[in-house]
mmCIF file of C-alpha atoms in Angstrom:
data_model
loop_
_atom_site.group_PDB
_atom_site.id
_atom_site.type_symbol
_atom_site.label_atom_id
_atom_site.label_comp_id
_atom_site.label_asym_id
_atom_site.label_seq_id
_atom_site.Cartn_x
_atom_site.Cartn_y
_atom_site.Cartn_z
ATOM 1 C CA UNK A 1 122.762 58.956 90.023
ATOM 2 C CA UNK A 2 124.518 55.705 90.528
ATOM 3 C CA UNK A 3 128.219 57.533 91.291
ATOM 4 C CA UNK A 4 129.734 57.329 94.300
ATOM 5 C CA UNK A 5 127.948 59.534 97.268
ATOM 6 C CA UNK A 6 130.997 61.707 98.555
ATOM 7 C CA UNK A 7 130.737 63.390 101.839
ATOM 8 C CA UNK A 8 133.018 66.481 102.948
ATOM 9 C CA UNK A 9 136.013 64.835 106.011
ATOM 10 C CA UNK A 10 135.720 68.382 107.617
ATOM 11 C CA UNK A 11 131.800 68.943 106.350
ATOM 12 C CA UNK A 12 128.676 68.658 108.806
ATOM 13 C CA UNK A 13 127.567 65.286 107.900
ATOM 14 C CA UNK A 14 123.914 65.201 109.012
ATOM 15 C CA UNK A 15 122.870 68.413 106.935
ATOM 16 C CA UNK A 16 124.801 67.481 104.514
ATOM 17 C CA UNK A 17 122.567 64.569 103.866
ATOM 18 C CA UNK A 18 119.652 66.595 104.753
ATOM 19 C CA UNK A 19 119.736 69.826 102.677
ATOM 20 C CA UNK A 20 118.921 68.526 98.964
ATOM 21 C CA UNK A 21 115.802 66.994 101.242
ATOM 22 C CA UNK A 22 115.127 70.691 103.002
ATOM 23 C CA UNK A 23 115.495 72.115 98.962
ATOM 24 C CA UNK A 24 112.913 69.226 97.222
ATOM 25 C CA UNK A 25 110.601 68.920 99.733
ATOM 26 C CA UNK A 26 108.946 72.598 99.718
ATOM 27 C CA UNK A 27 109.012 73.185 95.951
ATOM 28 C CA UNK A 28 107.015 70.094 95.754
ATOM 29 C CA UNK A 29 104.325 71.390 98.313
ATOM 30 C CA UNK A 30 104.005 74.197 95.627
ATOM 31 C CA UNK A 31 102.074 71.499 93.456
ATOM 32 C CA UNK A 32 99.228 70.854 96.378
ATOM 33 C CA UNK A 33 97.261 74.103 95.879
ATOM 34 C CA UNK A 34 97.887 74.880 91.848
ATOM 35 C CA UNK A 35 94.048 73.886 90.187
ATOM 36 C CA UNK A 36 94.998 71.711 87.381
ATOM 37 C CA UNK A 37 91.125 71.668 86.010
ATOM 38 C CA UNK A 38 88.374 73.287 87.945
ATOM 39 C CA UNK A 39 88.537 71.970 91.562
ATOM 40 C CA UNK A 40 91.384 69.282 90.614
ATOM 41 C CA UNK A 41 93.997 70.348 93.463
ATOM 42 C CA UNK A 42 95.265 68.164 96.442
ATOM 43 C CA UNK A 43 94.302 71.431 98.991
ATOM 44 C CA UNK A 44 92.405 74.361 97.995
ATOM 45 C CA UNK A 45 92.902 76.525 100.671
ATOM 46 C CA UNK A 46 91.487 80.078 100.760
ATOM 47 C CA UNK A 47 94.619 81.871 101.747
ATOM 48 C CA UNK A 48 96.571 79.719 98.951
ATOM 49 C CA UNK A 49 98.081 83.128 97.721
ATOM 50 C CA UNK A 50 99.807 83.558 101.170
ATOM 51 C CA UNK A 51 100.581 79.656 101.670
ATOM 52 C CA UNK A 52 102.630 79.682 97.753
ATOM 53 C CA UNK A 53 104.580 82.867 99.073
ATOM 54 C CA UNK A 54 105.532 81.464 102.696
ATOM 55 C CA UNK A 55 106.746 78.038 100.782
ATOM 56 C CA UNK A 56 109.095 79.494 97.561
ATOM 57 C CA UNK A 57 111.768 81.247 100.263
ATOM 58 C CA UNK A 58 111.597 77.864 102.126
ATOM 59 C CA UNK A 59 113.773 76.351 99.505
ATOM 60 C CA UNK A 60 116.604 78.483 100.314
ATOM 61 C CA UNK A 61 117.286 77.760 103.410
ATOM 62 C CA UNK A 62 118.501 73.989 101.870
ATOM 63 C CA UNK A 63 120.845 75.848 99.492
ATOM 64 C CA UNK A 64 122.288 77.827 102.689
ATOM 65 C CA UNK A 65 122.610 74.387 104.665
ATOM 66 C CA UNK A 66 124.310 72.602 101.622
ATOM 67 C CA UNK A 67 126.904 75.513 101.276
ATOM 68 C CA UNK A 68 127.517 75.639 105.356
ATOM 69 C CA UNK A 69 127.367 71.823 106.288
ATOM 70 C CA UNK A 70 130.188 71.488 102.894
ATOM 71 C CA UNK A 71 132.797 73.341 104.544
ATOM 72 C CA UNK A 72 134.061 74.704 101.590
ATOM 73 C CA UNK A 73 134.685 78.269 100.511
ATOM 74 C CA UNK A 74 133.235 78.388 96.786
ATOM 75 C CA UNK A 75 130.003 76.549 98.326
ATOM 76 C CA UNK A 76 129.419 79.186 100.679
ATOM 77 C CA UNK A 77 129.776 81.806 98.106
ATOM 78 C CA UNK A 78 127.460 80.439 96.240
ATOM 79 C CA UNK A 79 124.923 79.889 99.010
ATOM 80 C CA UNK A 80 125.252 83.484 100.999
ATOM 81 C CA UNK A 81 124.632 84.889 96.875
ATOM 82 C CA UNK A 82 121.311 82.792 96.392
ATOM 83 C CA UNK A 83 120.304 83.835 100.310
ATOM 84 C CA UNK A 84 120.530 87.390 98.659
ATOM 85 C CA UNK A 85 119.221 86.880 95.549
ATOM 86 C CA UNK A 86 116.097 85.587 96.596
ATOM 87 C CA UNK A 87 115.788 88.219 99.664
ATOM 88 C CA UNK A 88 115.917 90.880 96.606
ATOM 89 C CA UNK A 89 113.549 89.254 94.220
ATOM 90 C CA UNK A 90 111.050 87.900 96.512
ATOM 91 C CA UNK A 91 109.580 91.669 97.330
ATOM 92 C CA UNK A 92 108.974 92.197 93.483
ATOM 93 C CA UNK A 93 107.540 89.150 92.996
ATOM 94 C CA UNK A 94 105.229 89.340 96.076
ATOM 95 C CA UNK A 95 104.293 92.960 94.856
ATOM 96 C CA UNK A 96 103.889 91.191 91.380
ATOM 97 C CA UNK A 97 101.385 88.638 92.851
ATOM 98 C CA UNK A 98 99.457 91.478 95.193
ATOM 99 C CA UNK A 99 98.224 93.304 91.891
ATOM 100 C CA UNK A 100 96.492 90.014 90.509
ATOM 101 C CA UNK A 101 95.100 89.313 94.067
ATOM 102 C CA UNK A 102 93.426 93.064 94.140
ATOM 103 C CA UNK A 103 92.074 92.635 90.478
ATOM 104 C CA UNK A 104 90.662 89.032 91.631
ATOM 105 C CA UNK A 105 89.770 89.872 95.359
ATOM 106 C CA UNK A 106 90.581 86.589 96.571
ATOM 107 C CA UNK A 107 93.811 85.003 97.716
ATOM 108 C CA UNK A 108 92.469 81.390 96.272
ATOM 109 C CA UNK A 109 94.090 79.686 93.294
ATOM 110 C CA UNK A 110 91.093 78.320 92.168
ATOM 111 C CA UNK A 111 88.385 81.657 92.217
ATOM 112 C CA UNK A 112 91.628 83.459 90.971
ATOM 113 C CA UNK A 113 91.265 81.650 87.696
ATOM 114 C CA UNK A 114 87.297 82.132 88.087
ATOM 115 C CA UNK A 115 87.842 85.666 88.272
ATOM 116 C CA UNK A 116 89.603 85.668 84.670
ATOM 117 C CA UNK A 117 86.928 86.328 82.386
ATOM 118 C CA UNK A 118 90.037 87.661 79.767
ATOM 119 C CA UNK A 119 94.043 86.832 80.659
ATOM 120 C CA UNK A 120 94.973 88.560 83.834
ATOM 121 C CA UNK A 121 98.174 88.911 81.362
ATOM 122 C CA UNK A 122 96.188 91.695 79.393
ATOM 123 C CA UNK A 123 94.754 93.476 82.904
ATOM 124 C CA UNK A 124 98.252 93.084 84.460
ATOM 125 C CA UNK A 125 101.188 92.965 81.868
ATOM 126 C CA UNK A 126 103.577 94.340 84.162
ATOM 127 C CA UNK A 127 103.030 92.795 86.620
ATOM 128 C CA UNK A 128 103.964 89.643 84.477
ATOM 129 C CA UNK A 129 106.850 91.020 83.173
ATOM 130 C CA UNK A 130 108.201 91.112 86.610
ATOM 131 C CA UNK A 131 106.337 88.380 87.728
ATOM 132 C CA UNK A 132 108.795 86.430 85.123
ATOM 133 C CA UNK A 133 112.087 88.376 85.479
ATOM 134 C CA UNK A 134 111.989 87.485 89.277
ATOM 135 C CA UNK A 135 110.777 84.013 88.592
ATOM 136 C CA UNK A 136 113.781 83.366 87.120
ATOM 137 C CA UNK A 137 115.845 84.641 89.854
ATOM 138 C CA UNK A 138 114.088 82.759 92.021
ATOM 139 C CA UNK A 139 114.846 79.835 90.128
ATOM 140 C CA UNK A 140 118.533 80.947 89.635
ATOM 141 C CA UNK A 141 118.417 80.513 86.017
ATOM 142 C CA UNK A 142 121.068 82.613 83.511
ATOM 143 C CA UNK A 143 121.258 85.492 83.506
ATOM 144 C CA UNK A 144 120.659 85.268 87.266
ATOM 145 C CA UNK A 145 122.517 81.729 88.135
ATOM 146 C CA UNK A 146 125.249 83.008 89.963
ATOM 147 C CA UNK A 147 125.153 80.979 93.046
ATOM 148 C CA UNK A 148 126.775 78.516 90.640
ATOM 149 C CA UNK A 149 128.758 80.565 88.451
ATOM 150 C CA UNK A 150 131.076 78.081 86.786
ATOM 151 C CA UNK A 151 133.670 80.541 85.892
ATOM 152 C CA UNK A 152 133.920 82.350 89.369
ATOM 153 C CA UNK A 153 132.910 79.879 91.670
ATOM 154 C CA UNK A 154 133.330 76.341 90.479
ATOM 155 C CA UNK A 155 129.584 74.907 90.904
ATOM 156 C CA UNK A 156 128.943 77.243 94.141
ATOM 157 C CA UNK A 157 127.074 75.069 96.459
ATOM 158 C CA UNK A 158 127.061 71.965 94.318
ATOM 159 C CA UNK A 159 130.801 71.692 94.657
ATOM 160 C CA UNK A 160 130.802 68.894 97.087
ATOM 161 C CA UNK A 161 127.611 67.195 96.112
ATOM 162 C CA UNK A 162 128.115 64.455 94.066
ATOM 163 C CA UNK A 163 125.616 60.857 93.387
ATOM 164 C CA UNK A 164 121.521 60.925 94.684
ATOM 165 C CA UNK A 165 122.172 63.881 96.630
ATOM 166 C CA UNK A 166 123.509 66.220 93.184
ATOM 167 C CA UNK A 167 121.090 64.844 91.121
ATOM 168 C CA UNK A 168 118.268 65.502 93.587
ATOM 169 C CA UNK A 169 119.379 69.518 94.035
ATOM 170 C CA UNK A 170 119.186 69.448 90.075
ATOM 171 C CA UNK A 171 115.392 68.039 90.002
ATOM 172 C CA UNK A 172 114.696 70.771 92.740
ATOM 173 C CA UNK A 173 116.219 73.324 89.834
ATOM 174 C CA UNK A 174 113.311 71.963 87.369
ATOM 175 C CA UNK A 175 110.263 71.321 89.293
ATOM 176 C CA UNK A 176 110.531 74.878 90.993
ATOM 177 C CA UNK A 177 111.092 76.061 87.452
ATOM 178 C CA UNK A 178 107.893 73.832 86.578
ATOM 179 C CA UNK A 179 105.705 74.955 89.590
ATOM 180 C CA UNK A 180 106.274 78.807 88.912
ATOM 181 C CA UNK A 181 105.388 77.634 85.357
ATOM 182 C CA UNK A 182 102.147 76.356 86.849
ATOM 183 C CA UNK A 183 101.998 79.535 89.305
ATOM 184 C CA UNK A 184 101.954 81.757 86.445
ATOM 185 C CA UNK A 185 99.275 80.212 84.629
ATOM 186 C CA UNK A 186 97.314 80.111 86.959
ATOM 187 C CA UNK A 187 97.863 83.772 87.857
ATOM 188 C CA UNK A 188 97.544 85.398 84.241
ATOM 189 C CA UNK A 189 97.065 82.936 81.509
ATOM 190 C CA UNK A 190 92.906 81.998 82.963
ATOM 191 C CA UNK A 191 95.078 78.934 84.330
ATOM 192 C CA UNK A 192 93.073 75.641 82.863
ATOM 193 C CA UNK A 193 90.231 77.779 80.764
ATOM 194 C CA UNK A 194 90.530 77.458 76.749
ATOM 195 C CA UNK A 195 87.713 76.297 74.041
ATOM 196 C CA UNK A 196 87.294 72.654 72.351
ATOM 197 C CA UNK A 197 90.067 71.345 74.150
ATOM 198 C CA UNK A 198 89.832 69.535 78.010
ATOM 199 C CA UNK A 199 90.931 72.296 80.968
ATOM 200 C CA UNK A 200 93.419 69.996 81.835
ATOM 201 C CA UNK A 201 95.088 70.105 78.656
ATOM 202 C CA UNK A 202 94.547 73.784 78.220
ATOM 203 C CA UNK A 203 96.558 73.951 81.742
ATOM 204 C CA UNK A 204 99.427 71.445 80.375
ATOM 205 C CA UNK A 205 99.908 73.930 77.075
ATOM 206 C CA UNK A 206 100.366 76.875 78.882
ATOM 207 C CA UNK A 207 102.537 75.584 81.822
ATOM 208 C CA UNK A 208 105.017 73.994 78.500
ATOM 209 C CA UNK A 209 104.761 77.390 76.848
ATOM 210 C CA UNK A 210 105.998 79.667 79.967
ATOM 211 C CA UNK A 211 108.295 76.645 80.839
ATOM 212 C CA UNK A 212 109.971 76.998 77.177
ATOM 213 C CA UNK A 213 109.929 80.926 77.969
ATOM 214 C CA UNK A 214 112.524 80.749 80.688
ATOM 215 C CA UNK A 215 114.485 78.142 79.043
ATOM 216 C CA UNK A 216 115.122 80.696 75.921
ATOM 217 C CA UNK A 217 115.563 83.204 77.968
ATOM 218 C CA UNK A 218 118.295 81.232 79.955
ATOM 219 C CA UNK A 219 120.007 80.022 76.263
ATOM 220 C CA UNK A 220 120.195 83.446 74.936
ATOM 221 C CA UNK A 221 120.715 85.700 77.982
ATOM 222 C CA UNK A 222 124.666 85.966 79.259
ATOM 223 C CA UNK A 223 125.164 85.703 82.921
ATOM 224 C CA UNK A 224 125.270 89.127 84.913
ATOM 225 C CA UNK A 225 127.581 90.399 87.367
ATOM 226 C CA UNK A 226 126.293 89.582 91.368
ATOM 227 C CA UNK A 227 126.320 93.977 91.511
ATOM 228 C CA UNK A 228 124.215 94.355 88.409
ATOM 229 C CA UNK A 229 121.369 91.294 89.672
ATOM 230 C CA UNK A 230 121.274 93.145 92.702
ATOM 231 C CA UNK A 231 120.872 96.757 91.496
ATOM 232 C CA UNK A 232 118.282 95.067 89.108
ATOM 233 C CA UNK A 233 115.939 93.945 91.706
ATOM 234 C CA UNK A 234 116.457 97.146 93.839
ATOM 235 C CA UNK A 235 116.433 99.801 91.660
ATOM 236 C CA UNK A 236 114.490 98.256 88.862
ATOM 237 C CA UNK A 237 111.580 95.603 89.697
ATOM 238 C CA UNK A 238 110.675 97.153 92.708
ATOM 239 C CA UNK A 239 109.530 100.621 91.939
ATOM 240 C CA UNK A 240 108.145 99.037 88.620
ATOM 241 C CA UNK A 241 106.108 96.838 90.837
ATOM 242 C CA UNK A 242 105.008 99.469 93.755
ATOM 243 C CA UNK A 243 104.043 101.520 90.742
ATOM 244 C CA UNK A 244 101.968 98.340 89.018
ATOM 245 C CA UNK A 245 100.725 98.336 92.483
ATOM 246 C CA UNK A 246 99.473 101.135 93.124
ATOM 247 C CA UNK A 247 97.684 102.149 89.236
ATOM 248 C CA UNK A 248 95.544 99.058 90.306
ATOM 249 C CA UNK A 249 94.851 100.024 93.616
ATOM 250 C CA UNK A 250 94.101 103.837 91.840
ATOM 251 C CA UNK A 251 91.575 101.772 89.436
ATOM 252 C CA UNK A 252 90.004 99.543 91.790
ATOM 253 C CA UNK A 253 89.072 102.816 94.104
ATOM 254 C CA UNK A 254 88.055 104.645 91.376
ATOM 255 C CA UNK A 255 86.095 102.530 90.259
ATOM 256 C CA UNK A 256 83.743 101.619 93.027
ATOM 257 C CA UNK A 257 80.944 99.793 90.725
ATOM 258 C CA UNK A 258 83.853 97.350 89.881
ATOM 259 C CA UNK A 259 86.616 97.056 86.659
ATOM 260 C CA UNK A 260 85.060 97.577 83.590
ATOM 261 C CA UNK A 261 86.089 93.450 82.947
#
């Protein structure tokens, strides 16, 4: 962190110095309306559903600026890829989301966890599956971390970054990583409920274990080709989750008394 702070000659100096900032600053708004313990959140807002999905895509547009303002070929590779990437896995993981809000009938964090009288996880296990595959897209993690393929495109939109500024794009990598950790728990794992133990422990637990999840998945997975992430999320998440989506709309129609859980 203490390395010299290197700035492109020919680069856009201004966002240059402002698009780590633009990155950090949104995934750490994530954190305001996740319920640690029962009503322990900064905000708990009643459309929190819609508020989480609105901030995640926000962090893109700092990748894009870092990749334009460097002036540099391999950086704006890497940041057009990561503008695609999460276009492509942000329907799937919306869709993903939708299901647990229909089960729940809320769009808050906190009566979402409520609602969870068992795991969402066993109600919805698709939709955690891709829940979690487009997680770590969103997060860029292998196999999906080609916006800074090392082999094709030096660092991709790193490549010019260098000091506070690098360091601070790679802490945006691991709390977004962390707050879909959080997001997840609190979606399908009854987010802070457990026995003996405090809720807030019971919350830290399962964020570690789905945080240890997509770091084995990103040890043992190779990286895939930019035509194969993208056929993935068109051809493969999203009619998996329009047809998660729709069996629980079927169910919650058909079943006008209310689930049988």
């Amino acid at each position: 962190m203490l390395k010299e702070d290197i700035i492109p000659a020919k680069g856009d100096k201004l966002i240059h110095w402002l698009a780590p900032v633009v990155a950090f600053v949104p995934v750490l708004m994530i954190f305001a309306v996740v319920p640690f313990q029962n009503g322990a959140l900064l905000a708990d807002l009643n459309i929190g559903i819609l508020y989480i999905v609105a901030i995640t895509s926000v962090a893109a547009v700092g990748v894009f600026m870092a990749g334009w303002a460097s002036n540099n070929k391999f950086s704006l590779l890497g940041a057009m890829r990561d503008v695609a990437q999460v276009v492509s896995y942000e329907i799937p993981l919306i869709l993903a989301i939708a299901g647990v809000v229909l089960v729940a009938g809320s769009l808050s964090m906190n009566r979402i966890v409520e609602a969870q009288s068992v795991p969402f996880i066993l109600l919805q296990p698709l939709g955690f599956l891709i829940f979690f595959m487009a997680a770590c897209a969103e997060v860029n993690r292998t196999p999906f971390d080609l916006l800074e393929a090392e082999s094709e495109i030096v660092a991709g939109f790193h490549t010019e970054y260098s000091g506070m500024k690098f360091a601070l794009f790679y802490l945006t990598e691991y709390a977004e990583v962390l707050a879909l950790s959080a997001i997840a728990t609190t979606l399908f794992l009854c987010g802070w409920k457990g026995p003996l133990l405090p809720p807030f422990l019971w919350f830290l637990i399962k964020v570690f274990a789905v945080f240890c999840l997509i770091v084995w998945v990103r040890s043992t997975i190779p990286r895939l080709r930019i035509d194969q992430v993208m056929a993935f999320a068109w051809k493969g998440l999203l009619p998996l989750a329009l047809i998660n989506l729709f069996i629980t709309a079927v169910e919650i129609v058909a079943l006008p008394a209310g689930l049988p859980w």
